[in-house]
PDB file of C-alpha atoms in Angstrom:
ATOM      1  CA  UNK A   1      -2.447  14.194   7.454  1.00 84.00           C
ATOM      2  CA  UNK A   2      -5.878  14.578   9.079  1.00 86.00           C
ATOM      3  CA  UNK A   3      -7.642  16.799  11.614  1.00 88.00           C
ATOM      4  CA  UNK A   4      -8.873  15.929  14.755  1.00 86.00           C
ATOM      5  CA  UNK A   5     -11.908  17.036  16.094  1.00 86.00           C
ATOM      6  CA  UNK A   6     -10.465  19.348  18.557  1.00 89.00           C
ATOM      7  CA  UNK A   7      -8.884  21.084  15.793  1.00 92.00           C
ATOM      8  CA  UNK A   8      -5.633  19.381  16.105  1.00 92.00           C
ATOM      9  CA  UNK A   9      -3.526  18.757  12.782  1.00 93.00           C
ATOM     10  CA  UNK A  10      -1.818  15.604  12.699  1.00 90.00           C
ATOM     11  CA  UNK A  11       0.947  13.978  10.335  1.00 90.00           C
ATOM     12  CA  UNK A  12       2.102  10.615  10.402  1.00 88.00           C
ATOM     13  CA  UNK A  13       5.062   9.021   8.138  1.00 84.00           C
ATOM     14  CA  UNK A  14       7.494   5.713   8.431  1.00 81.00           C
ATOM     15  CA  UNK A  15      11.394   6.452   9.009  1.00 78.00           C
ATOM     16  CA  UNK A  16      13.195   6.698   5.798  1.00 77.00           C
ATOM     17  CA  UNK A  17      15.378   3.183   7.251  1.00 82.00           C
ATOM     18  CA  UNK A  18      11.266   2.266   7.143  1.00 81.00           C
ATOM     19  CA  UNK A  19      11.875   0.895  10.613  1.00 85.00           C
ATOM     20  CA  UNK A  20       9.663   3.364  12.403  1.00 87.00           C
ATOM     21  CA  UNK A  21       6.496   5.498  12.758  1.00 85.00           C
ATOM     22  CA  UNK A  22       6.681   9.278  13.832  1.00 89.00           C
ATOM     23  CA  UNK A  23       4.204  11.757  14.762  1.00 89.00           C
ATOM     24  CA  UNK A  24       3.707  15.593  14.563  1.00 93.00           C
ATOM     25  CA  UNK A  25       0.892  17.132  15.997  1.00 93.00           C
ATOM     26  CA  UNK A  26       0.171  21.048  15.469  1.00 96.00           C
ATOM     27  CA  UNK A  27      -3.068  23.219  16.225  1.00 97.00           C
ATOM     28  CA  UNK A  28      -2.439  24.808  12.781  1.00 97.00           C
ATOM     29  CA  UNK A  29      -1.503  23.101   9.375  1.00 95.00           C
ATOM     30  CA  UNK A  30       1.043  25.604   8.856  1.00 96.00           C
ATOM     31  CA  UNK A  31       2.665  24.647  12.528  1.00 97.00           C
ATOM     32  CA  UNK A  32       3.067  20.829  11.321  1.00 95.00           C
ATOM     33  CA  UNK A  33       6.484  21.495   9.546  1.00 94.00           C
ATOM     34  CA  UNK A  34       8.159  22.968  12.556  1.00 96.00           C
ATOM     35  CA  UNK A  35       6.632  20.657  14.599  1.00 96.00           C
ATOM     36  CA  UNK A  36       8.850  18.255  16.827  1.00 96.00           C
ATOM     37  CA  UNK A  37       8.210  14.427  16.005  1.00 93.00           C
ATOM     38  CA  UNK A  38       7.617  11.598  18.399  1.00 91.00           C
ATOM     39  CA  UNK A  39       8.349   8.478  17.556  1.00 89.00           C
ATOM     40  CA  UNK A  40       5.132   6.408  17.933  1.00 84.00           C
ATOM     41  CA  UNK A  41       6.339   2.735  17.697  1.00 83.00           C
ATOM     42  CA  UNK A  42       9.609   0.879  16.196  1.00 84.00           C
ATOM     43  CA  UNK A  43       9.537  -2.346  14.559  1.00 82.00           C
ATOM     44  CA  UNK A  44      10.219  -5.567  16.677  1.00 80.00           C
ATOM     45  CA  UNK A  45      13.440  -7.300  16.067  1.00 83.00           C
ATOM     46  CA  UNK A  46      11.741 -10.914  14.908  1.00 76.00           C
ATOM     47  CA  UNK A  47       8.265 -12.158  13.626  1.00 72.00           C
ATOM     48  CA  UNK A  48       5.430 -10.201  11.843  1.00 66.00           C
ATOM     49  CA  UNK A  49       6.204  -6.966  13.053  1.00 72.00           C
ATOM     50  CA  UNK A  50       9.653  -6.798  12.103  1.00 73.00           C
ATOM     51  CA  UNK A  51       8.832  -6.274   8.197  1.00 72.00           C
ATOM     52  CA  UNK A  52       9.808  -3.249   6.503  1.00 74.00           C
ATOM     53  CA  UNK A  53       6.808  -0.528   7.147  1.00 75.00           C
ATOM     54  CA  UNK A  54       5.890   2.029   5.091  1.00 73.00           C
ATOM     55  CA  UNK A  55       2.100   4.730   4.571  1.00 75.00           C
ATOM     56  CA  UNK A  56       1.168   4.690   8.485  1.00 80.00           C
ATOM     57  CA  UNK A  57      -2.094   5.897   8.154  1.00 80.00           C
ATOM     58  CA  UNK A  58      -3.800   7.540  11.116  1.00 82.00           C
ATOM     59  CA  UNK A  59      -7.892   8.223  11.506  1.00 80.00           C
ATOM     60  CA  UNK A  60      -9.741   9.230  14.130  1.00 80.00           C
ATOM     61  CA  UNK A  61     -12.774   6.474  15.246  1.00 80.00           C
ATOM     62  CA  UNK A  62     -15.147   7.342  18.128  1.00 79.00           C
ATOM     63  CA  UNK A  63     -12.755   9.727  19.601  1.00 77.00           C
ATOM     64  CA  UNK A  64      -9.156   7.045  19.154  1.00 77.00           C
ATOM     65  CA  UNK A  65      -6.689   7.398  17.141  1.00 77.00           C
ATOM     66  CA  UNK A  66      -5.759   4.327  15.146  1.00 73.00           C
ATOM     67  CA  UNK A  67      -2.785   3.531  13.157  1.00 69.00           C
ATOM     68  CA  UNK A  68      -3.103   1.325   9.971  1.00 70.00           C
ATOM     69  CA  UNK A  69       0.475  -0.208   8.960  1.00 66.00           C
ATOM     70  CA  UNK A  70       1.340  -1.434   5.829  1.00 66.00           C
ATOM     71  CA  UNK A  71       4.373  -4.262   5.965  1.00 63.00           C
ATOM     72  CA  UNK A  72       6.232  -6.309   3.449  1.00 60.00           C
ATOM     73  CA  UNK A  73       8.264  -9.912   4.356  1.00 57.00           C
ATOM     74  CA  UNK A  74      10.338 -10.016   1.476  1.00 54.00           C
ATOM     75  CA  UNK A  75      11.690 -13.206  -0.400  1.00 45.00           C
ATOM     76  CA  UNK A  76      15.375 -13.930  -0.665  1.00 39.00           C
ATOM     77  CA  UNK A  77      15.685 -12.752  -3.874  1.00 42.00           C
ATOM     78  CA  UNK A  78      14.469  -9.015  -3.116  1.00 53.00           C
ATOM     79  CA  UNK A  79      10.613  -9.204  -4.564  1.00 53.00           C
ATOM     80  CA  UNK A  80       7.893  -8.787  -1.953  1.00 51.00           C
ATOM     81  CA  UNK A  81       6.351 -12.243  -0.569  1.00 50.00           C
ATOM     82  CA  UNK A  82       3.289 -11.095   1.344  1.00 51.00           C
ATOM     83  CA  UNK A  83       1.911  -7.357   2.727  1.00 52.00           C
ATOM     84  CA  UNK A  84       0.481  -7.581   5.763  1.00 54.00           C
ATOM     85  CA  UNK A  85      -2.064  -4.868   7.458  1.00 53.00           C
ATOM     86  CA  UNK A  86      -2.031  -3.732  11.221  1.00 58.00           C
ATOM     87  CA  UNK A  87      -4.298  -1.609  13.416  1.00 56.00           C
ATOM     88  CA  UNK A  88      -2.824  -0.360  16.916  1.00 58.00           C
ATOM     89  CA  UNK A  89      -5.791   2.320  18.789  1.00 59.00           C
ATOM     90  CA  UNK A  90      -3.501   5.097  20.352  1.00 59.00           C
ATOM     91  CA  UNK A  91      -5.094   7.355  23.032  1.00 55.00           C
TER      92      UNK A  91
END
């Protein structure tokens, strides 16, 4: 969760199928749990950014929002083979 700095509270989490990022946005802290999500952005269906994501992080720099992602590729046998981290600048 942060705050923006109009005053905006916002609160970012991954999908529980971790396949997605949604967004709630609320001009009081209370107001984010009755707030209505929008999904943000959905995994792609090959290559890097079609890993399982998880902790979308959002922070505010010179006035843009930007996302970091956390991703795993995992091995064959179920253990995690490399964590990769993304930045997307939402307006």
């Amino acid at each position: 969760m942060c705050k923006a700095a109009d005053g905006t509270y916002y609160f970012t989490a991954s999908y529980p199928a971790y396949d997605r990022i949604l967004l709630r946005s609320s001009k009081t802290l209370n107001g984010l749990k009755d707030a209505k999500e929008r999904q943000i952005w959905v995994k792609h269906e090959h290559g890097l950014m079609s890993c399982h994501i998880w902790a979308p992080e959002l922070h505010f720099v010179y006035g843009n929002g930007i996302f970091i992602l956390q991703q795993v590729r995992q091995r064959m046998c179920g253990r995690f083979a490399h964590m990769y981290l993304s930045a997307m600048v939402i307006r």
